[in-house]
Short mmCIF file of C-alpha atoms in Angstrom, two decimals:
data_model
loop_
_atom_site.label_atom_id
_atom_site.label_comp_id
_atom_site.label_asym_id
_atom_site.label_seq_id
_atom_site.Cartn_x
_atom_site.Cartn_y
_atom_site.Cartn_z
CA MET O 950 -104.93 280.72 77.73
CA ALA O 951 -107.38 278.53 75.86
CA SER O 952 -110.03 276.74 77.87
CA LEU O 953 -113.16 274.70 77.43
CA LEU O 954 -116.41 275.78 78.99
CA ARG O 955 -118.97 273.39 80.37
CA LYS O 956 -122.36 274.52 81.64
CA VAL O 957 -122.95 273.01 85.07
CA ARG O 958 -125.05 273.59 88.15
CA ARG O 959 -123.05 275.15 90.98
CA ALA O 960 -124.94 273.36 93.76
CA ARG O 961 -123.58 270.04 92.50
CA TRP O 962 -119.96 271.12 92.95
CA VAL O 963 -119.93 272.97 96.24
CA LYS O 964 -119.25 271.05 99.42
CA THR O 965 -120.80 273.29 102.03
CA GLU O 966 -123.69 270.93 102.65
CA TYR O 967 -121.63 267.77 102.79
CA PRO O 968 -118.92 267.93 105.46
CA TRP O 969 -118.04 264.29 104.85
CA LEU O 970 -116.53 265.24 101.47
CA THR O 971 -112.78 265.85 101.54
CA SER O 972 -111.30 268.64 99.43
CA SER O 973 -110.21 266.13 96.79
CA GLU O 974 -113.66 264.59 96.54
CA PHE O 975 -116.81 265.79 94.84
CA GLN O 976 -120.49 264.97 95.15
CA ALA O 977 -121.64 261.95 93.15
CA ASP O 978 -124.48 264.25 92.00
CA ALA O 979 -121.86 266.33 90.18
CA LEU O 980 -121.73 263.61 87.53
CA ASP O 981 -125.21 264.78 86.50
CA ASP O 982 -123.42 267.77 84.99
CA LEU O 983 -121.31 265.47 82.84
CA LYS O 984 -124.09 263.50 81.26
CA THR O 985 -122.82 261.98 78.06
CA ASP O 986 -124.62 260.75 75.00
CA LYS O 987 -122.86 258.06 72.99
CA ASN O 988 -119.80 258.74 75.13
CA ILE O 989 -119.69 262.33 73.93
CA LEU O 990 -119.68 265.42 76.11
CA SER O 991 -120.55 268.88 74.85
CA LEU O 992 -118.13 271.77 75.51
CA TRP O 993 -117.42 275.27 74.24
CA PHE O 994 -113.99 276.47 73.16
CA VAL O 995 -112.79 279.74 74.66
CA LYS O 996 -109.55 280.85 73.07
CA ASP O 997 -108.81 283.48 75.69
CA ILE O 998 -110.65 283.39 79.01
CA ASP O 999 -109.93 287.08 79.47
CA ASP O 1000 -111.84 287.87 76.30
CA THR O 1001 -115.10 288.84 77.96
CA VAL O 1002 -116.69 289.68 74.62
CA VAL O 1003 -116.52 286.08 73.47
CA LEU O 1004 -117.38 284.74 76.90
CA ASN O 1005 -120.46 286.96 77.13
CA ARG O 1006 -121.52 285.87 73.68
CA ILE O 1007 -121.34 282.22 74.72
CA ILE O 1008 -123.29 283.03 77.89
CA ALA O 1009 -125.92 284.77 75.77
CA ALA O 1010 -126.18 281.81 73.43
CA LEU O 1011 -126.53 279.34 76.30
CA GLY O 1012 -129.00 281.56 78.14
CA ALA O 1013 -131.13 282.13 75.06
CA ASN O 1014 -131.36 278.39 74.46
CA GLY O 1015 -133.54 277.82 77.53
CA ASP O 1016 -137.26 277.89 78.16
CA ASN O 1017 -136.92 280.58 80.83
CA LEU O 1018 -134.39 283.25 81.68
CA ALA O 1019 -132.09 281.76 84.30
CA VAL O 1020 -128.62 281.91 85.74
CA VAL O 1021 -125.79 280.28 83.83
CA ASP O 1022 -123.32 278.36 85.97
CA PHE O 1023 -120.20 277.15 84.22
CA VAL O 1024 -116.65 275.89 84.63
CA LEU O 1025 -113.62 276.60 82.50
CA ILE O 1026 -111.07 273.85 82.06
CA ASP O 1027 -107.61 274.54 80.74
CA GLU O 1028 -107.26 273.02 77.27
CA GLU O 1029 -103.83 271.62 78.15
CA LYS O 1030 -105.39 269.45 80.82
CA PHE O 1031 -107.36 267.70 78.10
CA ILE O 1032 -104.14 266.99 76.24
CA ASP O 1033 -102.53 265.69 79.44
CA LEU O 1034 -105.39 263.24 79.83
CA SER O 1035 -105.28 262.27 76.13
CA LEU O 1036 -108.89 263.39 75.73
CA HIS O 1037 -110.04 263.87 72.17
CA LEU O 1038 -111.88 266.99 71.10
CA GLU O 1039 -113.67 267.35 67.79
CA GLU O 1040 -115.03 270.48 66.16
CA VAL O 1041 -118.74 269.84 65.79
CA ALA O 1042 -121.20 272.70 65.25
CA GLY O 1043 -123.24 273.58 68.32
CA ASP O 1044 -126.98 274.05 68.54
CA THR O 1045 -127.54 277.58 69.80
CA LYS O 1046 -129.16 280.57 68.14
CA ASP O 1047 -125.77 282.23 67.55
CA GLN O 1048 -124.02 280.74 64.53
CA ILE O 1049 -120.57 282.03 65.49
CA VAL O 1050 -120.90 280.53 68.96
CA ASN O 1051 -121.93 277.29 67.32
CA ASN O 1052 -118.52 277.22 65.65
CA LEU O 1053 -116.93 277.24 69.09
CA HIS O 1054 -118.63 274.03 70.05
CA ARG O 1055 -116.52 270.97 70.70
CA ASP O 1056 -117.38 267.37 71.29
CA LEU O 1057 -115.29 265.48 73.78
CA VAL O 1058 -115.41 262.09 72.09
CA ASP O 1059 -114.57 258.48 72.93
CA LEU O 1060 -115.04 259.25 76.57
CA SER O 1061 -114.53 256.30 78.89
CA GLY O 1062 -115.92 256.14 82.39
CA ARG O 1063 -112.40 256.53 83.73
CA ASN O 1064 -111.82 259.66 81.66
CA LEU O 1065 -115.18 261.09 82.65
CA PHE O 1066 -114.22 260.67 86.28
CA ALA O 1067 -110.83 262.27 85.56
CA LEU O 1068 -112.62 265.22 84.01
CA ALA O 1069 -114.87 265.54 87.05
CA GLN O 1070 -111.75 265.42 89.22
CA LEU O 1071 -110.25 268.22 87.12
CA ILE O 1072 -113.30 270.39 87.62
CA ASN O 1073 -113.25 269.67 91.33
CA ASP O 1074 -109.54 270.49 91.61
CA GLU O 1075 -110.05 273.78 89.79
CA ASN O 1076 -112.77 274.59 92.35
CA ASN O 1077 -113.94 277.50 90.25
CA VAL O 1078 -117.58 277.20 89.26
CA LYS O 1079 -118.73 280.61 88.11
CA ARG O 1080 -122.28 281.91 88.25
CA VAL O 1081 -123.60 284.51 85.84
CA PRO O 1082 -126.61 286.08 87.57
CA LYS O 1083 -129.89 286.17 85.70
CA SER O 1084 -129.65 289.93 85.24
CA ASP O 1085 -126.23 289.58 83.58
CA VAL O 1086 -127.47 286.73 81.38
CA ALA O 1087 -130.29 289.06 80.32
CA ARG O 1088 -127.77 291.80 79.48
CA CYS O 1089 -125.70 289.35 77.42
CA ILE O 1090 -128.75 288.14 75.50
CA LYS O 1091 -129.93 291.69 74.87
CA ALA O 1092 -126.49 292.63 73.55
CA SER O 1093 -126.39 289.61 71.25
CA ILE O 1094 -129.85 290.41 69.91
CA ALA O 1095 -128.95 294.09 69.44
CA SER O 1096 -125.79 293.11 67.58
CA GLY O 1097 -127.70 290.72 65.35
CA PHE O 1098 -125.87 287.66 66.68
CA ILE O 1099 -129.15 286.17 67.85
CA ASN O 1100 -132.45 286.55 66.06
CA SER O 1101 -135.04 287.48 68.66
CA THR O 1102 -137.75 285.60 66.79
CA GLU O 1103 -135.93 282.38 67.67
CA VAL O 1104 -135.84 283.12 71.39
CA ASN O 1105 -138.50 281.74 73.71
CA GLU O 1106 -141.27 284.24 74.45
CA SER O 1107 -140.86 283.91 78.21
CA ILE O 1108 -137.22 284.93 77.91
CA LEU O 1109 -138.01 287.89 75.66
CA LYS O 1110 -140.61 289.08 78.16
CA LYS O 1111 -137.95 289.22 80.89
CA LEU O 1112 -135.59 291.24 78.71
CA LYS O 1113 -137.95 294.20 78.55
CA MET E 905 -144.33 262.95 73.86
CA ILE E 906 -145.55 265.45 71.37
CA ASN E 907 -145.35 269.12 71.89
CA ILE E 908 -148.01 271.79 71.66
CA ASP E 909 -147.25 272.77 68.11
CA SER E 910 -147.45 269.31 66.71
CA ALA E 911 -150.93 268.79 68.12
CA THR E 912 -152.66 271.79 66.63
CA SER E 913 -156.03 271.89 64.90
CA LEU E 914 -157.34 268.46 65.61
CA ASP E 915 -160.88 267.69 64.53
CA GLU E 916 -163.42 267.26 67.24
CA GLU E 917 -164.13 263.71 66.18
CA GLN E 918 -160.47 262.83 66.14
CA VAL E 919 -159.99 264.06 69.65
CA TRP E 920 -163.10 262.98 71.46
CA GLY E 921 -163.86 259.70 69.75
CA ASP E 922 -166.03 257.68 72.08
CA MET E 923 -165.50 259.79 75.13
CA PRO E 924 -168.60 259.97 77.38
CA TRP E 925 -169.10 263.71 76.85
CA LYS E 926 -168.91 263.42 73.08
CA ASN E 927 -172.44 264.62 72.52
CA SER E 928 -172.33 267.43 74.99
CA THR E 929 -173.59 270.74 73.66
CA ALA E 930 -170.43 272.49 74.71
CA ILE E 931 -168.39 270.64 72.13
CA SER E 932 -171.04 269.81 69.59
CA SER E 933 -170.38 272.59 67.12
CA PRO E 934 -168.37 271.45 64.12
CA ARG E 935 -166.75 274.88 64.03
CA GLU E 936 -165.09 274.19 67.32
CA LYS E 937 -161.65 272.82 66.97
CA VAL E 938 -159.33 271.50 69.59
CA HIS E 939 -156.14 273.28 68.93
CA ARG E 940 -153.76 272.47 71.65
CA ALA E 941 -152.50 269.44 73.49
CA ILE E 942 -149.85 269.48 76.12
CA THR E 943 -147.59 266.64 77.16
CA VAL E 944 -149.34 263.90 75.32
CA ARG E 945 -147.48 260.73 76.03
CA GLU E 946 -147.99 258.97 72.74
CA SER E 947 -146.70 260.55 69.60
CA ASN E 948 -148.81 260.59 66.46
CA SER E 949 -151.94 259.88 68.39
CA THR E 950 -154.91 262.18 68.63
CA LYS E 951 -157.26 260.41 70.99
CA PRO E 952 -157.10 260.89 74.71
CA SER E 953 -156.57 257.60 76.40
CA MET E 954 -155.56 256.22 79.74
CA GLU E 955 -151.96 257.01 78.93
CA PHE E 956 -152.46 260.67 78.19
CA ASP E 957 -151.91 263.62 80.39
CA VAL E 958 -153.31 266.41 78.31
CA LEU E 959 -154.70 269.85 78.51
CA PHE E 960 -156.92 270.54 75.56
CA ARG E 961 -158.09 273.93 74.59
CA ILE E 962 -160.83 274.78 72.16
CA ASN E 963 -160.90 277.62 69.75
CA ILE E 964 -164.20 279.35 69.17
CA ALA E 965 -164.20 282.54 67.15
CA ASP E 966 -160.47 282.90 67.65
CA LYS E 967 -160.82 282.79 71.39
CA SER E 968 -158.95 280.13 73.22
CA ILE E 969 -160.59 278.74 76.30
CA LYS E 970 -159.76 275.87 78.54
CA LEU E 971 -162.07 272.98 77.85
CA MET E 972 -160.85 270.31 80.16
CA GLU E 973 -157.95 269.03 82.04
CA ILE E 974 -156.90 265.48 82.60
CA LEU E 975 -155.27 265.30 85.97
CA GLN E 976 -151.61 264.61 86.13
CA ASN E 977 -151.92 262.98 89.52
CA ASN E 978 -153.84 260.05 88.12
CA LEU E 979 -150.88 259.33 85.93
CA LEU E 980 -148.32 260.13 88.53
CA SER E 981 -149.87 257.75 90.99
CA GLY E 982 -150.05 255.12 88.32
CA SER E 983 -153.76 254.63 88.75
CA HIS E 984 -156.21 254.43 85.89
CA PHE E 985 -157.59 257.59 84.51
CA ASP E 986 -160.93 258.45 86.04
CA TYR E 987 -163.02 260.54 83.68
CA SER E 988 -165.39 261.54 86.44
CA HIS E 989 -162.64 263.74 87.79
CA MET E 990 -162.32 265.74 84.66
CA ALA E 991 -163.10 269.34 84.39
CA VAL E 992 -165.36 269.33 81.41
CA MET E 993 -167.73 271.89 80.00
CA GLN E 994 -166.53 275.43 79.83
CA GLY E 995 -169.41 277.65 80.84
CA VAL E 996 -171.51 274.66 81.83
CA SER E 997 -169.84 273.45 84.95
CA LYS E 998 -166.80 274.39 86.91
CA PRO E 999 -163.89 272.01 86.79
CA THR E 1000 -164.27 269.36 89.43
CA LEU E 1001 -160.86 268.33 90.62
CA LYS E 1002 -159.94 265.39 92.68
CA PRO E 1003 -159.20 266.63 96.21
CA PHE E 1004 -155.57 267.48 96.61
CA SER E 1005 -153.59 265.18 98.82
CA GLN E 1006 -150.09 264.93 100.18
CA ASN E 1007 -149.73 261.72 98.26
CA MET E 1008 -149.93 263.63 94.98
CA LEU E 1009 -147.05 265.86 96.01
CA ASP E 1010 -145.17 262.88 97.41
CA VAL E 1011 -145.37 261.16 94.05
CA LEU E 1012 -144.33 264.29 92.23
CA PHE E 1013 -141.28 264.77 94.44
CA GLN E 1014 -140.31 261.12 94.36
CA GLN E 1015 -140.42 261.09 90.56
CA ALA E 1016 -138.36 264.28 90.46
CA LYS E 1017 -135.47 262.42 92.06
CA ARG E 1018 -135.05 260.53 88.81
CA GLU E 1019 -134.76 263.64 86.67
CA VAL E 1020 -131.62 265.60 85.87
CA PHE E 1021 -132.33 269.32 85.97
CA GLU E 1022 -130.71 272.12 84.06
CA ASP E 1023 -131.18 275.80 84.78
CA GLY E 1024 -133.75 277.49 82.56
CA LEU E 1025 -134.97 274.27 80.99
CA GLU E 1026 -138.43 272.97 81.74
CA SER E 1027 -138.79 269.39 82.89
CA GLU E 1028 -141.52 266.88 83.51
CA PHE E 1029 -141.26 267.93 87.15
CA SER E 1030 -141.63 271.66 86.48
CA ARG E 1031 -144.61 271.13 84.20
CA ASN E 1032 -146.37 268.90 86.71
CA LEU E 1033 -145.53 271.27 89.53
CA PHE E 1034 -147.04 274.20 87.64
CA GLN E 1035 -150.14 272.23 86.84
CA MET E 1036 -150.71 271.19 90.44
CA MET E 1037 -149.88 274.64 91.76
CA ASP E 1038 -152.29 276.37 89.40
CA SER E 1039 -155.05 273.79 89.72
CA TYR E 1040 -155.05 273.43 93.48
CA SER E 1041 -153.56 276.71 94.60
CA SER E 1042 -154.40 277.07 98.31
CA SER E 1043 -154.48 273.38 99.19
CA PHE E 1044 -151.27 272.87 97.20
CA PHE E 1045 -149.43 275.53 99.17
CA LYS E 1046 -150.86 274.36 102.48
CA ILE E 1047 -149.60 270.82 101.97
CA PHE E 1048 -146.35 271.96 100.39
CA LYS E 1049 -145.58 274.04 103.49
CA ILE E 1050 -146.38 271.13 105.79
CA MET E 1051 -144.09 268.86 103.82
CA ILE E 1052 -141.29 271.42 104.00
CA SER E 1053 -141.72 271.90 107.74
CA GLN E 1054 -141.65 268.15 108.29
CA ASP E 1055 -138.55 267.80 106.12
CA LEU E 1056 -140.30 265.38 103.76
CA ILE E 1057 -138.74 266.70 100.54
CA SER E 1058 -135.17 266.07 99.45
CA THR E 1059 -133.11 269.25 99.45
CA THR E 1060 -132.23 268.92 95.78
CA VAL E 1061 -135.84 268.54 94.71
CA LEU E 1062 -137.02 271.29 97.04
CA ALA E 1063 -134.38 273.63 95.62
CA GLU E 1064 -135.58 272.80 92.12
CA ALA E 1065 -139.20 273.44 93.12
CA LEU E 1066 -138.21 276.83 94.55
CA ARG E 1067 -136.59 277.83 91.27
CA TRP E 1068 -139.86 277.10 89.49
CA LEU E 1069 -141.94 278.89 92.08
CA GLY E 1070 -140.05 281.93 90.92
CA HIS E 1071 -140.52 281.19 87.23
CA SER E 1072 -144.31 280.93 87.47
CA ASP E 1073 -146.09 284.05 86.28
CA ASN E 1074 -149.50 283.22 87.71
CA PRO E 1075 -150.59 286.33 89.66
CA ALA E 1076 -153.15 284.30 91.63
CA THR E 1077 -150.37 282.38 93.38
CA HIS E 1078 -147.76 285.13 93.52
CA GLU E 1079 -148.06 285.97 97.21
CA ALA E 1080 -148.11 282.34 98.30
CA ARG E 1081 -145.05 281.60 96.19
CA ARG E 1082 -143.21 284.66 97.48
CA GLU E 1083 -143.98 283.76 101.09
CA ILE E 1084 -142.48 280.30 100.67
CA LEU E 1085 -139.43 281.60 98.83
CA GLU E 1086 -138.78 284.21 101.49
CA ASN E 1087 -139.09 281.67 104.29
CA MET E 1088 -136.71 279.34 102.51
CA MET E 1089 -134.03 282.02 102.54
CA PHE E 1090 -133.41 280.90 106.14
CA HIS E 1091 -133.54 277.13 105.55
CA ILE E 1092 -130.78 275.10 107.14
CA SER E 1093 -129.67 273.67 103.78
CA PRO E 1094 -127.43 275.88 101.57
CA THR E 1095 -128.82 274.05 98.53
CA VAL E 1096 -132.35 275.07 99.47
CA ARG E 1097 -131.26 278.64 100.20
CA ASP E 1098 -129.61 278.72 96.78
CA GLY E 1099 -132.91 277.61 95.21
CA ALA E 1100 -134.79 280.28 97.17
CA ILE E 1101 -132.39 283.03 96.06
CA LEU E 1102 -132.82 281.94 92.45
CA GLY E 1103 -136.58 281.70 92.83
CA LEU E 1104 -136.75 285.23 94.18
CA SER E 1105 -134.45 286.48 91.43
CA TYR E 1106 -136.78 284.97 88.82
CA MET E 1107 -139.82 286.46 90.56
CA GLU E 1108 -138.37 289.99 90.44
CA ASP E 1109 -140.52 291.38 93.24
CA SER E 1110 -138.94 294.25 95.17
CA ALA E 1111 -141.33 293.53 98.04
CA SER E 1112 -138.81 290.83 99.00
CA LEU E 1113 -136.07 293.37 99.65
CA PRO E 1114 -136.54 293.57 103.46
CA VAL E 1115 -136.31 289.78 103.74
CA LEU E 1116 -133.29 289.69 101.45
CA ARG E 1117 -131.52 292.27 103.59
CA ARG E 1118 -132.15 290.16 106.70
CA ALA E 1119 -130.99 287.07 104.86
CA LEU E 1120 -127.80 288.85 103.83
CA GLU E 1121 -127.00 289.53 107.48
CA SER E 1122 -127.57 285.95 108.52
CA GLU E 1123 -126.02 284.17 105.53
CA SER E 1124 -122.71 282.56 106.42
CA ILE E 1125 -121.65 281.21 103.02
CA ASP E 1126 -119.71 283.64 100.86
CA TYR E 1127 -121.07 282.68 97.44
CA LEU E 1128 -124.65 282.81 98.69
CA ARG E 1129 -123.99 286.21 100.29
CA GLN E 1130 -122.72 287.40 96.92
CA ASP E 1131 -125.86 286.07 95.20
CA ILE E 1132 -128.11 287.83 97.71
CA GLN E 1133 -126.13 291.04 97.32
CA ASN E 1134 -126.46 290.86 93.52
CA LEU E 1135 -130.18 290.22 93.82
CA ILE E 1136 -130.69 293.14 96.21
CA GLU E 1137 -128.89 295.43 93.77
CA ASP E 1138 -130.98 294.13 90.85
CA LEU E 1139 -134.26 294.63 92.70
CA GLN E 1140 -133.22 298.07 93.98
CA GLY E 1141 -132.31 299.05 90.43
CA ALA E 1142 -135.64 297.85 89.13
CA SER E 1143 -137.79 299.53 91.78
#
């Protein structure tokens, strides 16, 4: 099943702290994870969510793009749901240190406020924010560097230090 | 804003201009070059001014040393920059910092509410937090703890601060940071506990294992229990 991955922050999607939220509602703060620029939202195409090789490579690329080694929280949204909502995806190269991963980047374009809210609702309904612990992110980055997918000279020094 | 790299190798004259310490012996040698500027607020400008929050370093015989530090809090509080508060001459006098106050942290935390944070990415907040933490160390932690105990910091901002307490690699503040992170493992807010778990995971100190084991027993939320369990395994594997 093809899906689209969006990096988020788990704390914005859980409801444990806010008992006034019903199961169909989400925190207003969650919209911080869907910050658009020129009505465009950045996503990553995952052809098969069971393909951990590709998923780990995307995690590595996202993790290696930071200033510090950190967890990667993300959601996967079924591609068909985008079609159902008539959302438009465009293939636009990403900006990570892994060129193949960059080819998996998609722009969700012409995004209206209504559609953005619908997307947030989708993420909330899926209720499946995943966290990749820092140690696993480190393993993914190490693997991508060892395989030559990521050039270590392009990775922030503070991240490299934590990989040792 | 300009970044560190784009502010390299500035001439002394360019940087100091008419600053009051211009003729000081500590910066009088023409061989001395300012080679680093951090978080300068005006691009393409080389002179410190009221609007700058900068940390300049000077390179003498390939050795980088801190020359002076313009205090972030002056900018954060919106007041004019007071040069008398600057730490100036390396080797001549110790930096004289404005006494730390709760107001400085208040301003920092209030401004943080306007930022959108992303894991692993530095922010204006994280940079200012590091600067205050490293500059004021003991008084910073004393006031920070008081503010936490009096519930004066929003849970989201506190959780973000805890993440960065873990990211800091300053050994001088390690124990103080670890103590706060460990205490926050038992905070009433799951968001704060999440930040504390992440902070401890970034700190990578197996000395936290006893506290983590206690936290695992008391944690009622499944995903946080899983995070603590993962962290315990990571730290056990590393020790």
